[in-house]
């Protein structure tokens, strides 16, 4: 069970999802950042990574109960057993409470977390790491003096109204 405590004002978490794959017709690999996210909460960072893991897994290998016409045209790849199964690895991590708790503990202790997997389509990395967030004195909320109206204890919070123009009918 992941507990979401209060945010540490001096620490944030940066997340990144990267895919690498072969360029068609060339002997090169291309790197693509699929998404980034930053938050002051470790539990939000892991929730985002979990959603990204499931999104990538569903994009690579739709669920068996999916009704998309694409699902009927997919065929198994013969060399897939030798190269691994990235969608299964991603789903296993996303659905394992123990794995996510271990990642939570790593991040909370100030260590980076990386989940990397590969198959015949390419390599996929989900990463999160702690980042220091500088606290500026002028960025902290200050207490403003509040004016009161003639009735004691009531705050003056009137909205500034625009003067309505008159309509001319001809």
PDB file of C-alpha atoms in Angstrom:
ATOM      1  CA  UNK A   1       0.000   0.000   0.000  1.00  0.00           C
ATOM      2  CA  UNK A   2       1.544   3.265  -1.114  1.00  0.00           C
ATOM      3  CA  UNK A   3       1.044   6.038   1.383  1.00  0.00           C
ATOM      4  CA  UNK A   4       0.944   9.586   0.057  1.00  0.00           C
ATOM      5  CA  UNK A   5       2.356  11.793   2.754  1.00  0.00           C
ATOM      6  CA  UNK A   6       2.827  15.520   2.642  1.00  0.00           C
ATOM      7  CA  UNK A   7       5.121  16.921   0.010  1.00  0.00           C
ATOM      8  CA  UNK A   8       8.689  17.699   0.979  1.00  0.00           C
ATOM      9  CA  UNK A   9       9.150  21.381   0.086  1.00  0.00           C
ATOM     10  CA  UNK A  10      12.795  20.771  -0.798  1.00  0.00           C
ATOM     11  CA  UNK A  11      12.308  17.710  -3.042  1.00  0.00           C
ATOM     12  CA  UNK A  12      10.366  17.003  -6.184  1.00  0.00           C
ATOM     13  CA  UNK A  13      10.291  14.060  -8.560  1.00  0.00           C
ATOM     14  CA  UNK A  14      10.945  14.104 -12.280  1.00  0.00           C
ATOM     15  CA  UNK A  15       9.670  11.312 -14.495  1.00  0.00           C
ATOM     16  CA  UNK A  16      10.492  10.428 -18.062  1.00  0.00           C
ATOM     17  CA  UNK A  17       9.397   7.737 -20.492  1.00  0.00           C
ATOM     18  CA  UNK A  18      11.719   6.962 -23.408  1.00  0.00           C
ATOM     19  CA  UNK A  19      11.448   4.607 -26.381  1.00  0.00           C
ATOM     20  CA  UNK A  20      14.320   3.589 -28.651  1.00  0.00           C
ATOM     21  CA  UNK A  21      13.866   1.680 -31.849  1.00  0.00           C
ATOM     22  CA  UNK A  22      15.389   0.885 -35.207  1.00  0.00           C
ATOM     23  CA  UNK A  23      14.890   3.333 -38.063  1.00  0.00           C
ATOM     24  CA  UNK A  24      13.224   1.526 -40.946  1.00  0.00           C
ATOM     25  CA  UNK A  25      15.627   0.882 -43.818  1.00  0.00           C
ATOM     26  CA  UNK A  26      18.700   2.187 -42.008  1.00  0.00           C
ATOM     27  CA  UNK A  27      21.243   0.787 -39.625  1.00  0.00           C
ATOM     28  CA  UNK A  28      20.370   3.395 -36.964  1.00  0.00           C
ATOM     29  CA  UNK A  29      18.361   3.689 -33.796  1.00  0.00           C
ATOM     30  CA  UNK A  30      16.152   6.640 -32.898  1.00  0.00           C
ATOM     31  CA  UNK A  31      15.382   7.842 -29.387  1.00  0.00           C
ATOM     32  CA  UNK A  32      11.954   9.344 -28.643  1.00  0.00           C
ATOM     33  CA  UNK A  33      10.840  10.944 -25.385  1.00  0.00           C
ATOM     34  CA  UNK A  34       7.252   9.751 -24.986  1.00  0.00           C
ATOM     35  CA  UNK A  35       6.489  11.925 -21.977  1.00  0.00           C
ATOM     36  CA  UNK A  36       7.770  13.813 -18.958  1.00  0.00           C
ATOM     37  CA  UNK A  37       6.182  14.730 -15.647  1.00  0.00           C
ATOM     38  CA  UNK A  38       7.240  16.546 -12.498  1.00  0.00           C
ATOM     39  CA  UNK A  39       5.538  16.541  -9.104  1.00  0.00           C
ATOM     40  CA  UNK A  40       6.344  17.138  -5.433  1.00  0.00           C
ATOM     41  CA  UNK A  41       4.697  13.817  -4.503  1.00  0.00           C
ATOM     42  CA  UNK A  42       6.355  10.425  -4.927  1.00  0.00           C
ATOM     43  CA  UNK A  43       2.972   8.670  -5.134  1.00  0.00           C
ATOM     44  CA  UNK A  44       1.875  10.896  -8.039  1.00  0.00           C
ATOM     45  CA  UNK A  45       5.142  10.195  -9.842  1.00  0.00           C
ATOM     46  CA  UNK A  46       4.567   6.454  -9.567  1.00  0.00           C
ATOM     47  CA  UNK A  47       0.907   6.746 -10.542  1.00  0.00           C
ATOM     48  CA  UNK A  48       1.979   8.623 -13.689  1.00  0.00           C
ATOM     49  CA  UNK A  49       4.611   5.977 -14.489  1.00  0.00           C
ATOM     50  CA  UNK A  50       2.032   3.219 -13.988  1.00  0.00           C
ATOM     51  CA  UNK A  51      -0.375   4.903 -16.432  1.00  0.00           C
ATOM     52  CA  UNK A  52       2.436   5.317 -18.956  1.00  0.00           C
ATOM     53  CA  UNK A  53       3.468   1.666 -18.604  1.00  0.00           C
ATOM     54  CA  UNK A  54      -0.092   0.532 -19.324  1.00  0.00           C
ATOM     55  CA  UNK A  55      -0.454   3.006 -22.214  1.00  0.00           C
ATOM     56  CA  UNK A  56       2.717   1.734 -23.887  1.00  0.00           C
ATOM     57  CA  UNK A  57       1.802  -1.904 -23.260  1.00  0.00           C
ATOM     58  CA  UNK A  58      -1.657  -1.404 -24.796  1.00  0.00           C
ATOM     59  CA  UNK A  59      -0.136   0.420 -27.769  1.00  0.00           C
ATOM     60  CA  UNK A  60       2.344  -2.372 -28.446  1.00  0.00           C
ATOM     61  CA  UNK A  61       0.088  -5.309 -27.695  1.00  0.00           C
ATOM     62  CA  UNK A  62      -3.658  -4.668 -27.346  1.00  0.00           C
ATOM     63  CA  UNK A  63      -5.432  -6.619 -24.643  1.00  0.00           C
ATOM     64  CA  UNK A  64      -6.960  -9.927 -25.816  1.00  0.00           C
ATOM     65  CA  UNK A  65     -10.478  -8.655 -25.101  1.00  0.00           C
ATOM     66  CA  UNK A  66      -9.990  -5.478 -27.191  1.00  0.00           C
ATOM     67  CA  UNK A  67     -12.448  -5.145 -30.064  1.00  0.00           C
ATOM     68  CA  UNK A  68     -10.338  -3.005 -32.385  1.00  0.00           C
ATOM     69  CA  UNK A  69     -10.162  -4.235 -36.008  1.00  0.00           C
ATOM     70  CA  UNK A  70      -6.387  -3.974 -35.671  1.00  0.00           C
ATOM     71  CA  UNK A  71      -6.422  -6.830 -33.148  1.00  0.00           C
ATOM     72  CA  UNK A  72      -7.635  -9.305 -35.781  1.00  0.00           C
ATOM     73  CA  UNK A  73      -4.786  -8.463 -38.167  1.00  0.00           C
ATOM     74  CA  UNK A  74      -1.974  -8.917 -35.628  1.00  0.00           C
ATOM     75  CA  UNK A  75       0.225 -11.991 -35.903  1.00  0.00           C
ATOM     76  CA  UNK A  76       2.784 -13.351 -33.419  1.00  0.00           C
ATOM     77  CA  UNK A  77       6.419 -12.557 -34.150  1.00  0.00           C
ATOM     78  CA  UNK A  78       8.552 -15.694 -34.347  1.00  0.00           C
ATOM     79  CA  UNK A  79      11.679 -14.230 -32.747  1.00  0.00           C
ATOM     80  CA  UNK A  80       9.743 -12.526 -29.927  1.00  0.00           C
ATOM     81  CA  UNK A  81      10.529 -15.308 -27.435  1.00  0.00           C
ATOM     82  CA  UNK A  82      14.258 -14.687 -27.853  1.00  0.00           C
ATOM     83  CA  UNK A  83      14.029 -10.904 -27.476  1.00  0.00           C
ATOM     84  CA  UNK A  84      11.620 -10.567 -24.564  1.00  0.00           C
ATOM     85  CA  UNK A  85       8.096  -9.241 -24.202  1.00  0.00           C
ATOM     86  CA  UNK A  86       8.011  -5.540 -23.325  1.00  0.00           C
ATOM     87  CA  UNK A  87       4.196  -5.246 -23.022  1.00  0.00           C
ATOM     88  CA  UNK A  88       4.077  -8.123 -20.529  1.00  0.00           C
ATOM     89  CA  UNK A  89       6.977  -6.687 -18.523  1.00  0.00           C
ATOM     90  CA  UNK A  90       5.288  -3.282 -18.374  1.00  0.00           C
ATOM     91  CA  UNK A  91       1.910  -4.754 -17.365  1.00  0.00           C
ATOM     92  CA  UNK A  92       3.527  -6.965 -14.726  1.00  0.00           C
ATOM     93  CA  UNK A  93       5.215  -3.970 -13.111  1.00  0.00           C
ATOM     94  CA  UNK A  94       2.074  -1.812 -13.332  1.00  0.00           C
ATOM     95  CA  UNK A  95      -0.084  -4.497 -11.712  1.00  0.00           C
ATOM     96  CA  UNK A  96       2.359  -5.561  -8.990  1.00  0.00           C
ATOM     97  CA  UNK A  97       1.815  -3.812  -5.663  1.00  0.00           C
ATOM     98  CA  UNK A  98       5.137  -5.167  -4.407  1.00  0.00           C
ATOM     99  CA  UNK A  99       7.120  -3.763  -7.373  1.00  0.00           C
ATOM    100  CA  UNK A 100       5.525  -0.335  -7.084  1.00  0.00           C
ATOM    101  CA  UNK A 101       6.098  -0.287  -3.301  1.00  0.00           C
ATOM    102  CA  UNK A 102       9.750  -1.096  -3.903  1.00  0.00           C
ATOM    103  CA  UNK A 103       9.960   1.807  -6.387  1.00  0.00           C
ATOM    104  CA  UNK A 104       8.225   4.063  -3.849  1.00  0.00           C
ATOM    105  CA  UNK A 105      10.767   3.141  -1.172  1.00  0.00           C
ATOM    106  CA  UNK A 106      13.671   3.810  -3.552  1.00  0.00           C
ATOM    107  CA  UNK A 107      12.395   7.266  -4.489  1.00  0.00           C
ATOM    108  CA  UNK A 108      11.503   8.185  -0.927  1.00  0.00           C
ATOM    109  CA  UNK A 109      15.052   7.293   0.119  1.00  0.00           C
ATOM    110  CA  UNK A 110      16.438   9.634  -2.537  1.00  0.00           C
ATOM    111  CA  UNK A 111      17.451   6.997  -5.085  1.00  0.00           C
ATOM    112  CA  UNK A 112      16.392   6.983  -8.753  1.00  0.00           C
ATOM    113  CA  UNK A 113      14.041   4.327 -10.129  1.00  0.00           C
ATOM    114  CA  UNK A 114      14.366   2.872 -13.640  1.00  0.00           C
ATOM    115  CA  UNK A 115      12.294   0.190 -15.321  1.00  0.00           C
ATOM    116  CA  UNK A 116      13.810  -0.884 -18.638  1.00  0.00           C
ATOM    117  CA  UNK A 117      12.517  -3.556 -20.983  1.00  0.00           C
ATOM    118  CA  UNK A 118      13.026  -4.541 -24.620  1.00  0.00           C
ATOM    119  CA  UNK A 119      11.560  -6.695 -27.337  1.00  0.00           C
ATOM    120  CA  UNK A 120      11.596  -6.879 -31.142  1.00  0.00           C
ATOM    121  CA  UNK A 121       9.967  -3.405 -31.418  1.00  0.00           C
ATOM    122  CA  UNK A 122      12.640  -1.589 -29.393  1.00  0.00           C
ATOM    123  CA  UNK A 123      13.681  -0.600 -25.881  1.00  0.00           C
ATOM    124  CA  UNK A 124      11.452   1.175 -23.367  1.00  0.00           C
ATOM    125  CA  UNK A 125      12.535   2.969 -20.203  1.00  0.00           C
ATOM    126  CA  UNK A 126      10.418   4.438 -17.427  1.00  0.00           C
ATOM    127  CA  UNK A 127      12.430   6.491 -14.981  1.00  0.00           C
ATOM    128  CA  UNK A 128      11.865   8.715 -11.971  1.00  0.00           C
ATOM    129  CA  UNK A 129      14.393  10.497  -9.840  1.00  0.00           C
ATOM    130  CA  UNK A 130      14.382  12.999  -6.988  1.00  0.00           C
ATOM    131  CA  UNK A 131      15.192  16.604  -7.853  1.00  0.00           C
ATOM    132  CA  UNK A 132      15.921  19.452  -5.500  1.00  0.00           C
ATOM    133  CA  UNK A 133      13.428  22.266  -5.649  1.00  0.00           C
ATOM    134  CA  UNK A 134      14.853  25.587  -4.514  1.00  0.00           C
ATOM    135  CA  UNK A 135      12.602  27.394  -2.067  1.00  0.00           C
ATOM    136  CA  UNK A 136      12.556  31.141  -2.535  1.00  0.00           C
ATOM    137  CA  UNK A 137      11.462  33.363   0.317  1.00  0.00           C
ATOM    138  CA  UNK A 138       9.387  35.561  -1.985  1.00  0.00           C
ATOM    139  CA  UNK A 139       7.589  32.494  -3.412  1.00  0.00           C
ATOM    140  CA  UNK A 140       6.170  31.508  -0.047  1.00  0.00           C
ATOM    141  CA  UNK A 141       2.623  32.686   0.634  1.00  0.00           C
ATOM    142  CA  UNK A 142       2.440  35.806   2.737  1.00  0.00           C
ATOM    143  CA  UNK A 143      -0.373  36.885   4.973  1.00  0.00           C
ATOM    144  CA  UNK A 144      -2.101  39.897   3.508  1.00  0.00           C
ATOM    145  CA  UNK A 145      -3.903  42.319   5.664  1.00  0.00           C
ATOM    146  CA  UNK A 146      -7.600  42.048   5.120  1.00  0.00           C
ATOM    147  CA  UNK A 147      -9.842  45.084   5.162  1.00  0.00           C
ATOM    148  CA  UNK A 148     -13.230  44.844   6.753  1.00  0.00           C
ATOM    149  CA  UNK A 149     -16.372  46.759   6.083  1.00  0.00           C
ATOM    150  CA  UNK A 150     -18.530  48.534   8.633  1.00  0.00           C
ATOM    151  CA  UNK A 151     -19.952  45.268   9.952  1.00  0.00           C
ATOM    152  CA  UNK A 152     -17.243  43.833  12.168  1.00  0.00           C
ATOM    153  CA  UNK A 153     -15.781  40.506  11.162  1.00  0.00           C
ATOM    154  CA  UNK A 154     -17.048  40.614   7.565  1.00  0.00           C
ATOM    155  CA  UNK A 155     -14.468  40.661   4.831  1.00  0.00           C
ATOM    156  CA  UNK A 156     -14.678  43.081   1.969  1.00  0.00           C
ATOM    157  CA  UNK A 157     -14.616  40.956  -1.137  1.00  0.00           C
ATOM    158  CA  UNK A 158     -16.617  42.802  -3.738  1.00  0.00           C
ATOM    159  CA  UNK A 159     -15.917  42.188  -7.341  1.00  0.00           C
ATOM    160  CA  UNK A 160     -15.090  45.306  -9.330  1.00  0.00           C
ATOM    161  CA  UNK A 161     -18.066  45.821 -11.626  1.00  0.00           C
ATOM    162  CA  UNK A 162     -17.945  47.263 -15.085  1.00  0.00           C
ATOM    163  CA  UNK A 163     -20.402  49.976 -15.897  1.00  0.00           C
ATOM    164  CA  UNK A 164     -23.024  48.717 -18.257  1.00  0.00           C
ATOM    165  CA  UNK A 165     -23.405  50.782 -21.375  1.00  0.00           C
ATOM    166  CA  UNK A 166     -26.817  51.836 -22.577  1.00  0.00           C
ATOM    167  CA  UNK A 167     -28.309  50.182 -25.599  1.00  0.00           C
ATOM    168  CA  UNK A 168     -29.515  52.382 -28.397  1.00  0.00           C
ATOM    169  CA  UNK A 169     -32.478  51.238 -30.407  1.00  0.00           C
ATOM    170  CA  UNK A 170     -33.348  52.949 -33.666  1.00  0.00           C
TER     171      UNK A 170
END
